[in-house]
Structure formats: structure tokens, C-alpha cells
Short mmCIF file of C-alpha atoms and ligand atoms in Angstrom, two decimals:
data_model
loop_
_atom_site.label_atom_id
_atom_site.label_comp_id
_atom_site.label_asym_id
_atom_site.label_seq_id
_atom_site.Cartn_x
_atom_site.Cartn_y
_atom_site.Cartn_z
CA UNK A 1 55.05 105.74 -26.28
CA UNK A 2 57.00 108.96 -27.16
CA UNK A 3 60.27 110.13 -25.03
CA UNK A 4 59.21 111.94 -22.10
CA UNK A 5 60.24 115.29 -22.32
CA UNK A 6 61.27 118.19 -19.92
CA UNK A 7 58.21 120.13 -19.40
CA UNK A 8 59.41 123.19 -19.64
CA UNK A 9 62.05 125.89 -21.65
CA UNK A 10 65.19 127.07 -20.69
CA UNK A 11 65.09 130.98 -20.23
CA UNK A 12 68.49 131.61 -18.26
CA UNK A 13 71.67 129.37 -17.89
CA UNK A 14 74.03 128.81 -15.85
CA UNK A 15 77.94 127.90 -17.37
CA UNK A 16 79.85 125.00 -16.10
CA UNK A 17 83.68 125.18 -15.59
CA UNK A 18 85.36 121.78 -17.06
CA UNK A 19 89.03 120.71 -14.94
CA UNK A 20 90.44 117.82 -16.15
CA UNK A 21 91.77 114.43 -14.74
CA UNK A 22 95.06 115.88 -13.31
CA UNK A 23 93.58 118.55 -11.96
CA UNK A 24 90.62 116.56 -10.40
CA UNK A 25 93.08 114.24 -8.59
CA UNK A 26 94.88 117.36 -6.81
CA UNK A 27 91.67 118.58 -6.00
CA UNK A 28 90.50 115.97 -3.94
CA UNK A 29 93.48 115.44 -2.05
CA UNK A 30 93.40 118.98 -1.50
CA UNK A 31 89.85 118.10 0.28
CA UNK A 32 90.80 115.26 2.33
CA UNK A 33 88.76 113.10 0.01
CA UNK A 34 85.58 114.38 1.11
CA UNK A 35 83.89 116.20 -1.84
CA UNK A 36 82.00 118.12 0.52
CA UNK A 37 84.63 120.02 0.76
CA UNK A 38 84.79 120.91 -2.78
CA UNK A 39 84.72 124.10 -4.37
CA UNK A 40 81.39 124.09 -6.18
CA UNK A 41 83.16 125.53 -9.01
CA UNK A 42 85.79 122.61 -9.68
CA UNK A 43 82.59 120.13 -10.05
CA UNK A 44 80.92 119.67 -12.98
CA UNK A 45 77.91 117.80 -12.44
CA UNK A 46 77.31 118.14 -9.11
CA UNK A 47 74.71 115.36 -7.61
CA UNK A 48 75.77 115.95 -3.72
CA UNK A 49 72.13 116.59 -3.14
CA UNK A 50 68.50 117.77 -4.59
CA UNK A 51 68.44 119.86 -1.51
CA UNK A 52 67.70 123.54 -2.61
CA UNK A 53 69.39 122.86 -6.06
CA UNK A 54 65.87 123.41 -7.76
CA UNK A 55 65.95 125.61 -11.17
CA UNK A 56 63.12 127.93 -9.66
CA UNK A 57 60.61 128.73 -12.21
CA UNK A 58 59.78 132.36 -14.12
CA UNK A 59 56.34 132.47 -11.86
CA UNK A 60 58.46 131.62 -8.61
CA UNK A 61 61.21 134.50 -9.46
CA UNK A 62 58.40 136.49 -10.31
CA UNK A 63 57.06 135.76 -6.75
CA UNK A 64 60.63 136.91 -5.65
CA UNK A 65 60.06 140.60 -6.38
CA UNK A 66 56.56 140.61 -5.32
CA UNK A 67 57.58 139.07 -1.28
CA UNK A 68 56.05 141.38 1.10
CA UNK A 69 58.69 141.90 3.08
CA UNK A 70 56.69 143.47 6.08
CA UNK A 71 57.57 142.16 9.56
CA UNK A 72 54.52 140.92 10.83
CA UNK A 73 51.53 139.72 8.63
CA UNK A 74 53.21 139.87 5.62
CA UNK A 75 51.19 138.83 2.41
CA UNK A 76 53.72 136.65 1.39
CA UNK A 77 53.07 134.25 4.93
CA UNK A 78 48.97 134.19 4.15
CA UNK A 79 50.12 132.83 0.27
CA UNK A 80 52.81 130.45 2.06
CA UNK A 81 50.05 129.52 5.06
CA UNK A 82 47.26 129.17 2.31
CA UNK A 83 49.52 126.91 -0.39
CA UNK A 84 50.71 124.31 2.57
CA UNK A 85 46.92 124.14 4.15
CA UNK A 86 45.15 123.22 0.78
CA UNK A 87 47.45 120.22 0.63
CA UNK A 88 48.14 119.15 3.90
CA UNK A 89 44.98 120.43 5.77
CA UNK A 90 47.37 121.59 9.03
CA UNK A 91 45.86 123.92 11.07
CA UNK A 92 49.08 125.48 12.38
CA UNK A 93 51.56 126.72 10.16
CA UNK A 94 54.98 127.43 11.28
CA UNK A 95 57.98 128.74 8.69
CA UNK A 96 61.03 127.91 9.51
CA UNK A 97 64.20 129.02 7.17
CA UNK A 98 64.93 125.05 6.98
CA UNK A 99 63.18 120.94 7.45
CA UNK A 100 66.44 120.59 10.40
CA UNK A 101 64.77 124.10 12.01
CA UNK A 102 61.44 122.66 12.14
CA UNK A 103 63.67 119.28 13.57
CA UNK A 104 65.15 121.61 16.23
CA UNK A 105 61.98 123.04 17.09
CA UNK A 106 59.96 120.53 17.39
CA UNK A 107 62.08 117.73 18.90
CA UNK A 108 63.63 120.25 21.77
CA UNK A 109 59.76 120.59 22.87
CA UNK A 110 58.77 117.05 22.53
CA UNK A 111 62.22 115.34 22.65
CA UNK A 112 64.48 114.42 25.89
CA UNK A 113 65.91 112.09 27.59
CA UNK A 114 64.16 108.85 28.06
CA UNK A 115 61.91 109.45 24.80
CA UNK A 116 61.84 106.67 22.14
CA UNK A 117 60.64 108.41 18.39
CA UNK A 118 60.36 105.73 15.63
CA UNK A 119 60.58 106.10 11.67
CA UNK A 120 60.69 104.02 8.49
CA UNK A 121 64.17 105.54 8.96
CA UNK A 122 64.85 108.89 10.07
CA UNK A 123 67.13 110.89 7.98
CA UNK A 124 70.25 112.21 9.16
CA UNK A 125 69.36 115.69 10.42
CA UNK A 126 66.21 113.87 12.02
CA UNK A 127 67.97 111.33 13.91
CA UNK A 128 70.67 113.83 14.87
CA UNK A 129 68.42 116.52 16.63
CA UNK A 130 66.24 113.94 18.14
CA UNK A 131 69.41 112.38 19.75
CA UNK A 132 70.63 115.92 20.40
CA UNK A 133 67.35 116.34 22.85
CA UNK A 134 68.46 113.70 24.50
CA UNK A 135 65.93 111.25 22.66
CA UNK A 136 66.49 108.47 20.98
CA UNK A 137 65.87 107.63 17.46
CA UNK A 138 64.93 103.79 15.84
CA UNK A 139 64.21 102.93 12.32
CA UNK A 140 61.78 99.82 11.58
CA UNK A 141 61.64 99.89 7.64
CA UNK A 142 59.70 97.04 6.03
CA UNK A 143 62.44 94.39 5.72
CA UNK A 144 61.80 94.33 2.01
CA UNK A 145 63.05 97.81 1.89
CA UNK A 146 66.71 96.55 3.37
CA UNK A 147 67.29 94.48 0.09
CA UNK A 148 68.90 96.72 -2.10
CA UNK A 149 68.67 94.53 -5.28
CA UNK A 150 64.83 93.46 -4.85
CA UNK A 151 62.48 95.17 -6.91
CA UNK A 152 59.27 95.91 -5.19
CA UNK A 153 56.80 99.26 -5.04
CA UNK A 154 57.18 100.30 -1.97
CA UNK A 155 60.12 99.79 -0.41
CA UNK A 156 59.77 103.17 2.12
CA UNK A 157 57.23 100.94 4.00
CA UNK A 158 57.13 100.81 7.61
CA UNK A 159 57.43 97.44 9.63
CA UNK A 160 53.90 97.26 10.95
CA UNK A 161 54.84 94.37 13.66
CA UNK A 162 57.70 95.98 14.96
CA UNK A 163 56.41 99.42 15.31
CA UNK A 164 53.82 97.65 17.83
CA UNK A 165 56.24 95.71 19.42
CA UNK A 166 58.27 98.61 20.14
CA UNK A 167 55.41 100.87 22.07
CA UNK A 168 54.15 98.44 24.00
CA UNK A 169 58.04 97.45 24.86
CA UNK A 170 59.29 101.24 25.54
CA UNK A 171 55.52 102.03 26.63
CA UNK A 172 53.78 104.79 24.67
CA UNK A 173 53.98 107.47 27.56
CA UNK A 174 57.56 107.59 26.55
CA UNK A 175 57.02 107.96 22.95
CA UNK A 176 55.97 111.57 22.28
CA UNK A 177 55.06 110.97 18.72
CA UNK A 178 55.30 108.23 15.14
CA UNK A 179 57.16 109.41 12.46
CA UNK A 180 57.09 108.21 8.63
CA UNK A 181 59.20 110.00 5.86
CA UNK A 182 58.13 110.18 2.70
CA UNK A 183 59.72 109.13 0.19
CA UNK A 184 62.46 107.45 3.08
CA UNK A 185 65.70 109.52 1.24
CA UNK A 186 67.98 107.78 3.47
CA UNK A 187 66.35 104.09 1.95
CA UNK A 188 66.88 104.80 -1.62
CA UNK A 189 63.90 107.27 -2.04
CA UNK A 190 61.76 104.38 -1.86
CA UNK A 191 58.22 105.38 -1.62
CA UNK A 192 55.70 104.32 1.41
CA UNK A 193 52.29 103.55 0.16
CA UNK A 194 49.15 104.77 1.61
CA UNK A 195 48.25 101.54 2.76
CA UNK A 196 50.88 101.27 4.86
CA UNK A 197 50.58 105.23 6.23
CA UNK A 198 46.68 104.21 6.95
CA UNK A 199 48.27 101.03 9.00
CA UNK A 200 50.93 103.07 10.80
CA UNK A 201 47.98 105.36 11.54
CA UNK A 202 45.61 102.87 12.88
CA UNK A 203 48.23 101.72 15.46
CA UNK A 204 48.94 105.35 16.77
CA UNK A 205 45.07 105.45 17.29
CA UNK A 206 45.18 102.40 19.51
CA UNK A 207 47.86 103.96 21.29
CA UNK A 208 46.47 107.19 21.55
CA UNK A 209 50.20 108.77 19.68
CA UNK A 210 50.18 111.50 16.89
CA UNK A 211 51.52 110.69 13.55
CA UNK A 212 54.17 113.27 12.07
CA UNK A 213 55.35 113.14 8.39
CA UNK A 214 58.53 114.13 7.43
CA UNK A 215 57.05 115.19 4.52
CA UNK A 216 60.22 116.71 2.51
CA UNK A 217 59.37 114.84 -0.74
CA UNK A 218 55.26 114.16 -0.79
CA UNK A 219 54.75 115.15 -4.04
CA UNK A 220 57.18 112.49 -5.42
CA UNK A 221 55.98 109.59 -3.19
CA UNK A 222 51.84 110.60 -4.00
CA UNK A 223 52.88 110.15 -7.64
CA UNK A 224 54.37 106.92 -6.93
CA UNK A 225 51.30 105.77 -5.10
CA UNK A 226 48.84 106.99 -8.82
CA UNK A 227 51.43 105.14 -10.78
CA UNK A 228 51.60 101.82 -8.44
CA UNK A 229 48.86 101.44 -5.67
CA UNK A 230 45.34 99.77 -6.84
CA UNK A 231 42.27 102.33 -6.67
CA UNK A 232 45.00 105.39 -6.92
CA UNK A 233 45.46 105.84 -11.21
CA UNK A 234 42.25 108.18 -11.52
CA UNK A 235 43.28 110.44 -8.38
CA UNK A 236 44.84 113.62 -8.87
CA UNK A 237 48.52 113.89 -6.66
CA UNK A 238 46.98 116.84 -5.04
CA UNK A 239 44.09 114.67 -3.88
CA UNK A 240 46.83 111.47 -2.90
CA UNK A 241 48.73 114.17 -0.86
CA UNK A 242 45.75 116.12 0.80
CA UNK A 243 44.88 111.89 1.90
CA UNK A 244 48.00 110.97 2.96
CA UNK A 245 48.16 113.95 5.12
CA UNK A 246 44.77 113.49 6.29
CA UNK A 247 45.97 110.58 8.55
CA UNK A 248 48.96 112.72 10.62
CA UNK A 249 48.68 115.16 13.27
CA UNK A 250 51.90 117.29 12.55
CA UNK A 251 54.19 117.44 9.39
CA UNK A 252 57.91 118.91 9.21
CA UNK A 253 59.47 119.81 5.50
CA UNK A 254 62.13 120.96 3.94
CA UNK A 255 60.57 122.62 1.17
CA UNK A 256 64.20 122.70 -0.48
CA UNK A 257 63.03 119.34 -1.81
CA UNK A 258 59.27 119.14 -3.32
CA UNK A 259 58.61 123.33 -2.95
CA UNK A 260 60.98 123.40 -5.24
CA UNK A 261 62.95 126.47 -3.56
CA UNK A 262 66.72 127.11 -2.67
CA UNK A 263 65.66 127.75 0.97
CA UNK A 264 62.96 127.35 3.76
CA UNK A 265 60.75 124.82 5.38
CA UNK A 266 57.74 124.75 7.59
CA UNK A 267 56.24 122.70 10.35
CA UNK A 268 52.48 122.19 10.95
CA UNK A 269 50.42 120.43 13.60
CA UNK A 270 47.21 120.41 14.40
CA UNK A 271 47.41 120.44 18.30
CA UNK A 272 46.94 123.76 19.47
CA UNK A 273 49.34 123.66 22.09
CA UNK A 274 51.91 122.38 20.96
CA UNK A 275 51.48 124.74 18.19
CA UNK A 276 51.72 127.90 21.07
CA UNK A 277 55.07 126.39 22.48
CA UNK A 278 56.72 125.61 19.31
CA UNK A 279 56.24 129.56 17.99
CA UNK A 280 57.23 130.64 20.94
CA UNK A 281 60.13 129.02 20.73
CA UNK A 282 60.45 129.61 17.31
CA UNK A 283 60.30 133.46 18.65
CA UNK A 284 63.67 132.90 19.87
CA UNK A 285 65.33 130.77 17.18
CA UNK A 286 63.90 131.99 13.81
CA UNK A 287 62.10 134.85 14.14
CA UNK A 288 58.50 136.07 14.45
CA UNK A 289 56.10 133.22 13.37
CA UNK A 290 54.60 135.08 10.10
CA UNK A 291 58.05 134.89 8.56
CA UNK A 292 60.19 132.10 10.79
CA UNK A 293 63.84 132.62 9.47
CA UNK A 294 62.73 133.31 5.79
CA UNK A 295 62.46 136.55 3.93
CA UNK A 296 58.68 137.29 2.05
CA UNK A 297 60.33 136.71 -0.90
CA UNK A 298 61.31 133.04 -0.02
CA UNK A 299 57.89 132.70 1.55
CA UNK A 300 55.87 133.68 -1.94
CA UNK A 301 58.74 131.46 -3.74
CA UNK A 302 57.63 128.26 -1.29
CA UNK A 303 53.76 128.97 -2.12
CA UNK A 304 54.13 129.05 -5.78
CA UNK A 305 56.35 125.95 -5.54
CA UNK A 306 54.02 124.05 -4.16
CA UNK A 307 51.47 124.37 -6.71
CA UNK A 308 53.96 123.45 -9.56
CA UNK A 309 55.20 120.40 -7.91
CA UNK A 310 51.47 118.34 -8.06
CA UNK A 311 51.92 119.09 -11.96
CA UNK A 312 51.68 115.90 -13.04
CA UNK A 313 53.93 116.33 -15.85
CA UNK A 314 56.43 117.63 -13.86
CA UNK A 315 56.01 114.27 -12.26
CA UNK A 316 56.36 112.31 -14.72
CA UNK A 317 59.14 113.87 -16.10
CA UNK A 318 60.88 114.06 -12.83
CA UNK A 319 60.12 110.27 -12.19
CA UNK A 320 61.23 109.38 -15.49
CA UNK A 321 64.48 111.23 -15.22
CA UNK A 322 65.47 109.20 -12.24
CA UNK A 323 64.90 106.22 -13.41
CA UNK A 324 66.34 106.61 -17.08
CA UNK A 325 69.65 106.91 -15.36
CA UNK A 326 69.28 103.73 -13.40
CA UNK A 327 67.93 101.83 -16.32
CA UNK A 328 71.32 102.95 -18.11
CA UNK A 329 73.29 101.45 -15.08
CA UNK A 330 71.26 98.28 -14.86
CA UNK A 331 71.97 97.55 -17.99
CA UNK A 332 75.45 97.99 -17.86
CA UNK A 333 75.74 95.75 -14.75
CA UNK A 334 76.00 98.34 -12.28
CA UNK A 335 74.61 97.29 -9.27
CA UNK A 336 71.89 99.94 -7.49
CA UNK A 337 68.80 100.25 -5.14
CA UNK A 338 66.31 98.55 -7.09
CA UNK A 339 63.60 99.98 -8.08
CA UNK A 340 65.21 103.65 -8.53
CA UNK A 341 63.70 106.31 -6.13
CA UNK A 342 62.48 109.42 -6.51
CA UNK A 343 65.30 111.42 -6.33
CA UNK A 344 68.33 109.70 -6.22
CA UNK A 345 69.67 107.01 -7.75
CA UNK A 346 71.77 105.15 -5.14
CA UNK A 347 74.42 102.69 -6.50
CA UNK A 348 74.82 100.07 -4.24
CA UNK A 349 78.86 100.37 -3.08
CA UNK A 350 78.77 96.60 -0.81
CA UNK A 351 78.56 95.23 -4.47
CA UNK A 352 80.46 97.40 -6.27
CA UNK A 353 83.07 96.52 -3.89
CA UNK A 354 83.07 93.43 -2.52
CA UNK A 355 86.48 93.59 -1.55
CA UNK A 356 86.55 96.80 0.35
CA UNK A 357 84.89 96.11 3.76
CA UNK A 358 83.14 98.67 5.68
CA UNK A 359 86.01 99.39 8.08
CA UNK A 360 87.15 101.32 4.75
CA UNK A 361 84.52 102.95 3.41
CA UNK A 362 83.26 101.31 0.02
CA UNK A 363 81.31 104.09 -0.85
CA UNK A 364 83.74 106.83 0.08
CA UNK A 365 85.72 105.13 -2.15
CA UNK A 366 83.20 104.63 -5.38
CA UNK A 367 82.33 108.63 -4.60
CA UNK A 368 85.84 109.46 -5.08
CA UNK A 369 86.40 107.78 -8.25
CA UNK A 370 83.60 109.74 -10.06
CA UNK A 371 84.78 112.59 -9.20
CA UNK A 372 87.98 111.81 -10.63
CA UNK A 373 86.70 110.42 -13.35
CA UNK A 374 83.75 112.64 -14.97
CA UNK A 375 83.90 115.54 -12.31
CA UNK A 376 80.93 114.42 -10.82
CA UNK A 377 79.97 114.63 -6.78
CA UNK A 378 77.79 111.76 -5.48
CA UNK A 379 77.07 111.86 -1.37
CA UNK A 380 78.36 108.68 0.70
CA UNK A 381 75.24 107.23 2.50
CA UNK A 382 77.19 104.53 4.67
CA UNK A 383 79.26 104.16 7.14
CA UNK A 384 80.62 107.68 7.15
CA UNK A 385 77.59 108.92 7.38
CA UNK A 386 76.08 106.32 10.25
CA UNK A 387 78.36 104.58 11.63
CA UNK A 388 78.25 103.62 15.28
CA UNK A 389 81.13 102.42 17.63
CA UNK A 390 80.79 99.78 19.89
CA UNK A 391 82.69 100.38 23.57
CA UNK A 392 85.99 98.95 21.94
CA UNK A 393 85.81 101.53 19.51
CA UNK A 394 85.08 99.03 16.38
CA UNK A 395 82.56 99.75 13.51
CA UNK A 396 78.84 99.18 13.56
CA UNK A 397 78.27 99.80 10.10
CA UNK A 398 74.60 100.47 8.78
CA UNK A 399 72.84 97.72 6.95
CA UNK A 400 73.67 99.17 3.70
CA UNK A 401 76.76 101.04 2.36
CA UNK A 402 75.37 103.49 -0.65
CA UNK A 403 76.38 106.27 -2.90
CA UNK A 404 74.11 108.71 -3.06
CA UNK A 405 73.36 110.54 -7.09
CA UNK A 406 70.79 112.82 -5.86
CA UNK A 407 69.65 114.15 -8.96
CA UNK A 408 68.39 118.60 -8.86
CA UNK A 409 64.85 119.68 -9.95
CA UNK A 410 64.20 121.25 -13.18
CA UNK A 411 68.55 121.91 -13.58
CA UNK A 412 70.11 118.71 -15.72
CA UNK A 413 69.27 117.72 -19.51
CA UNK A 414 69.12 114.52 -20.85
CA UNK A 415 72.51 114.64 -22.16
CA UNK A 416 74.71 115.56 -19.04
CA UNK A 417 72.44 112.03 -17.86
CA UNK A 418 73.68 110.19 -20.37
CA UNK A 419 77.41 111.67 -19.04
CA UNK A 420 76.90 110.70 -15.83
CA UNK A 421 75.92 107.33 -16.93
CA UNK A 422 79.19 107.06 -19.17
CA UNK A 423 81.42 107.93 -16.17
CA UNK A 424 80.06 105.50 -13.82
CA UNK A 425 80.41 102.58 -16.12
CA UNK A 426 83.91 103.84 -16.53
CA UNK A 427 84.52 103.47 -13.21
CA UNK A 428 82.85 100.51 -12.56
CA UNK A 429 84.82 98.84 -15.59
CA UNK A 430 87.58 99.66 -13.11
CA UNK A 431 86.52 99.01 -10.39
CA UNK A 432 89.62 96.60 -9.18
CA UNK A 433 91.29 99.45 -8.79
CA UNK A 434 89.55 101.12 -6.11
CA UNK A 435 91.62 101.51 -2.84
CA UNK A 436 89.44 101.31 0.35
CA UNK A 437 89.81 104.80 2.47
CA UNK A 438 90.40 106.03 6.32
CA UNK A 439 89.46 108.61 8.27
CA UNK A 440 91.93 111.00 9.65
CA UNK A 441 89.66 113.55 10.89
CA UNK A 442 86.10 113.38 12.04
CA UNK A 443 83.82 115.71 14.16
CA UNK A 444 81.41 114.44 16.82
CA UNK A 445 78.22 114.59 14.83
CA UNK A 446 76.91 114.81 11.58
CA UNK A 447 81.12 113.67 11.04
CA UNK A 448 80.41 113.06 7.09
CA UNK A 449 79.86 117.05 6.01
CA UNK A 450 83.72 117.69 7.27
CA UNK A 451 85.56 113.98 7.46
CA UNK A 452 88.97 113.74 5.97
CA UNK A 453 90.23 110.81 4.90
CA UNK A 454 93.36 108.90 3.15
CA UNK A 455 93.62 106.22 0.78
CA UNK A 456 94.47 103.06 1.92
CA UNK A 457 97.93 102.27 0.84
C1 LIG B 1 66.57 117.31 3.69
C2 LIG B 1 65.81 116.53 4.64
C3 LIG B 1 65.61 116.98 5.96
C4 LIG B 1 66.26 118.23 6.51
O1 LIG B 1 65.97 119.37 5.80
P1 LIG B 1 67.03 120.57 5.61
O2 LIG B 1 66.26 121.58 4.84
O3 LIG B 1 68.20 120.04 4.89
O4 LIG B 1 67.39 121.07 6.98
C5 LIG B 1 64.82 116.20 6.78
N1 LIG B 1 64.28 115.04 6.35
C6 LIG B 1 64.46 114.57 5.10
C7 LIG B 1 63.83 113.31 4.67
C8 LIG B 1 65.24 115.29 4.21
O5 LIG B 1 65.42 114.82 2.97
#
């Protein structure tokens, strides 16, 4: 088979500013260790997130200059409504200028105390605004899915057994609705297969609940389900979307992920009234619901998105991309989520550094080091990011402590891959040298965007 290429030419680019070591190191103290609070411009590669870092295409930018920008029934909304009904089918279609809008929105209306919402694992911004209703939020991910060096298809799978167990436990008046993200980012970017999304659906029937998808990468996990699920090869990814989402009752999305745009989102449901409260309360948060926080412009961008991302050589090249960096690390030792997601390639930091415990932060520390070693930013997915203290104020860490290499749509070449593959081996060559890290500064929620830390002495 010949190398799979990027489907596409480069017509404008974008200069990257080099810094060296030195530099680097003064940089990140500078931040309190927390690359977050980098200056975009001091990083070279920069894999925080794939979250609106999408190279937009000449027919989206085209799309720019033709956004209606009219107030109320702009053309731009009817292109935006039209693009996410002919995949996902929802009859109501809500913009909202972000996935954590549609969160907000939907969760203050369906949220509160005493409500229970379940998830193959809700992602960060999820979990936080259904906890910030007063809800609360539980992951039951297949257990497969918790064994970061087992190879297996779908490791975004939801725990079937569990789920049950859990509505009949809480009882299913008090859980407003069944969530499943696709692909789970917060898992690896593991895929959930449609077998498993039928399943999950089947027991919401029996329970009379509505499914939701958190749908923020659907395009990545329906190409996932062609490549691995029997009966799926000869189906187009717009007809493995337009199935998956024929089983749920609502979806929320960022589209900075699979619409391939810097910014916006949408949610849809097909309840009618929930539909009426969420605009109106949308009214009050966004803006009116034919534009929802977003300008035309962004609107005709997310619409002609959409319709790139089923490409299926986009796909595959996007696929590909991901894992060709983990097959690099694999074979250099360094140990990851196995098999590599779809966006992200997430090194696992627990065996990276075996000697750092979680009190300290092993992937703080492993993020850290590539930065000041290749200029690259990686996210920490750990016990920054979702750690819980117990009522003597000591660490529940998560089940897994990861580094997050979330890799941008359409924006890196093979070659700065192959970089980012060099400096990680680098660093994990020296990895005895890694100091552990603590926090000296944290905020009540969401404390990993503005942490600071210090290096363990
Ligand atoms: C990014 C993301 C969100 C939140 O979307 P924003 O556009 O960042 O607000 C929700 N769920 C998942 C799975 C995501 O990846």
C-alpha cells in the first residue's frame, strides 16, 4: 500500500517562532508550570487541543464572506440547520457559539439537584455544568476501555450492566436523560461502536429515558466503526453517522472538533418542548435562536464543515495521522493508550513514571518536559484535571493519569510528526530525571486551565 497522503494543498501558511532550551525553561516558570498559560507564540508545536485549531478550508473561508449576517432568518442558519439535519435527522436545531453553551443550556433545564446523568465518561466541561446544576455526573465505561495498554476496537464502549444497575438503583424519574460521547476524548478517543449505542439505546427504551450524544467527534468514531465493526466496510460514514444518530433523542456538539471550524456548536433534540424552553433560554444566554452566539459567517463555515468531514479521505488521512505518531512511540517503548484514538494520542504518564505518584502529578510532569524539550504543549488529563478530595483533604486520583497530544485538523505535516515523535523519545530516554510537581494555586473548578505549580525539590 502507498503512504497515505494529506488530501489536500497548502494555499496560505502560517510561520512558527522557534525559542530555544534556555529560553523554554524561563518560560515555564514564568507560567507556574502550567502551559496553559503559555503565550501561543513561545510554542512551537502546539498539541494543547484539536479544539477549534482546524486549518479551515478555501470553500469554508469562502463561506466566510458569503454569512448572511441578518438578525433573524439569516441564510446562513437554514445552510447550518439543513447540514446538521441530513446527518443527524434532529428536528430542533439550536446554535450555540460553543459544545459547553449547548452544556449550559441544556443541563440548567434538565439538570438539578437530586438528578443522576450517566456517560461512557463525560468530558470535563460536561461533567462540570452538570454538577454546576446541581446534578450529578457518573461515568460507566466498558472496563476494557480503563486498560490503557490493551488493544481492543472499541474501547469508548459503555458498561451495559452497570448503566442498568444504576437506573433502577437511583430510579429513572431522577435521571433526566443517557448520555454517550463519541469518540469518549477524555478515554483516549476511543471509539464506541454501534453495537454498543443500539444496546445503550435499548435500555433507555425499557426505561422510557432519552438518549443524548455528545456528539463532538462523530465523524471520527463512524469511520472507526467502517474500518472495524462487521457489516459496516460497504457503508458510507455519512450513512454510519445518520444510524448512529438515529437511535438518540437529543445531540450536543462542539463543532470546533468534527465541523472543522474555530468556533460554534449546536444542540438538537427532537422533543418539542424541551426544544421551546431551551431557545428560550438560549434567548437570554446566546442570542436569538437563528444565530445562537455565532455570527452568519461562522454559521455557513459550520455547514460547509460538515460536509467535508464525512470525506472519507479526509478520514483516512486524519486516522492515519494519529496513529503514525503512536506507532513511532510504540516502537520506541513509549508507553500510550493502546489502540491510538482519533484525535489524540495520549501517552500513558502512570508508566512513564512509575516513580512519581499521583499526589505529584506524573503527567504534569511528562507535559512539562516536552515543552522544554521540543517546544511542544501536550494537555494533562489526570489528576489536575479530575481529581477529587476526600473529607481529609487527600487525593482521589482518576483511574488513569494521561498526557494529552491532541493532534489539529488539516494544520501539521508529516515532518513536524516525526518532530514530535523525536522529542518525546528524548524525554522519555530521560525520563529518571523527571521531578514530580505541586500545586500552589488552584481555582474551584475546571482548576487545570489556571493551576500553578512547583517542582518538587
Ligand atoms: C470539546 C468538548 C466539549 C465542549 O465543547 P467546547 O466547544 O469546548 O465548549 C464537550 N464534549 C466533548 C467530548 C468535547 O470534546
Amino acid at each position: 500500500m502507498k503512504t497515505i497522503i494529506e488530501p489536500f494543498r497548502i494555499k496560505s501558511v502560517e510561520p512558527i517562532r522557534f525559542t530555544t532550551k534556555e529560553e523554554r525553561i524561563k518560560i515555564l516558570e514564568k507560567a507556574g508550570y502550567n502551559p496553559f498559560l503559555i503565550h501561543a507564540d513561545d510554542v512551537l508545536i502546539d498539541l494543547l487541543t484539536d479544539s477549534g485549531t482546524s486549518a479551515m478550508s478555501s470553500l469554508q473561508w469562502a463561506g466566510i464572506m458569503q454569512g448572511d449576517e441578518s438578525y433573524a432568518g439569516s441564510k446562513s442558519f437554514f445552510r447550518f440547520e439543513d447540514a446538521i439535519r441530513k446527518i443527524t435527522g434532529m428536528k430542533f436545531i439550536i446554535p450555540t457559539h460553543q459544545g459547553r453553551a449547548a452544556e449550559k443550556i441544556l443541563f440548567s433545564i434538565t439538570g438539578g439537584e437530586g438528578k443522576f446523568i450517566p456517560n461512557n465518561t463525560h468530558f470535563d466541561t460536561t461533567r462540570a455544568n452538570i454538577e454546576f446544576s446541581g446534578a450529578e455526573a457518573f461515568d460507566f465505561l466498558n472496563e476494557i476501555g480503563k486498560h490503557p495498554e490493551i488493544r481492543a476496537d472499541f474501547k469508548g464502549d459503555m458498561d451495559i450492566e452497570k448503566l442498568e444497575k444504576f437506573i433502577i438503583e437511583k430510579g429513572k424519574e431522577n435521571i433526566p436523560m443517557v448520555m454517550i460521547t463519541i469518540t469518549n476524548n477524555s478515554g483516549g478517543g476511543q471509539p464506541v461502536s454501534l453495537k454498543n449505542i443500539r444496546e445503550v439505546k435499548e435500555v433507555c427504551s425499557k426505561y422510557r429515558l432519552p438518549l443524548f450524544i455528545d456528539a463532538c467527534r462523530f465523524a471520527e468514531n463512524a469511520y472507526f466503526i467502517k474500518m472495524r465493526e462487521k457489516g459496516y466496510r460497504e457503508k458510507s460514514v455519512l450513512e454510519i453517522s445518520q444510524e448512529i444518530f438515529s437511535y438518540a433523542d437529543g445531540v450536543t456538539m462542539s463543532a470546533k472538533k468534527d465541523a472543522l471550524v474555530n468556533i460554534g456548536g449546536f444542540l438538537a433534540m427532537n422533543d418539542e418542548d424541551l426544544a421551546m424552553k431551551c431557545r428560550n433560554l438560549l434567548i437570554v444566554t446566546e442570542g436569538f435562536p437563528t444565530y445562537g452566539g455565532l455570527a452568519g459567517r461562522d454559521l455557513e463555515a459550520v455547514a460547509q464543515g460538515l460536509e467535508e468531514v464525512v470525506d472519507e479521505h479526509y478520514l483516512q488521512y486524519r486516522i492515519r495521522s494519529v496513529e503514525y505518531l503512536g506507532e513511532k512511540l510504540v516502537n520506541a517503548g513509549v508507553p500510550i493508550i493502546e489502540p491510538p484514538g482519533g484525535h489524540a494520542i495520549y501517552i500513558d504518564a502512570k508508566r512513564f513514571l512509575p516513580e512519581v505518584s499521583s499526589e505529584q502529578f506524573p503527567g504534569q510532569s511528562v507535559t512539562c518536559e516536552l515543552y522544554i524539550e521540543g517546544g511542544i504543549r501536550g494537555c494533562e488529563i489526570g489528576s489536575v484535571m479530575f481529581g477529587k478530595y476526600d473529607s481529609d483533604g487527600k487525593l482521589i486520583p482518576p483511574p488513569m493519569e494521561l498526557v494529552r497530544l491532541a493532534i489539529p485538523r488539516r494544520v501539521y505535516t508529516q515532518s513536524h510528526i516525526d518532530y514530535v515523535s523525536e522529542v518525546i523519545i528524548e524525554v522519555y530516554k530521560n525520563r529518571n530525571k523527571l521531578k514530580g510537581y505541586e500545586i500552589t494555586y488552584q481555582a474551584p473548578m475546571l482548576r487545570h486551565f489556571t493551576a500553578q505549580f512547583k517542582p518538587m525539590s
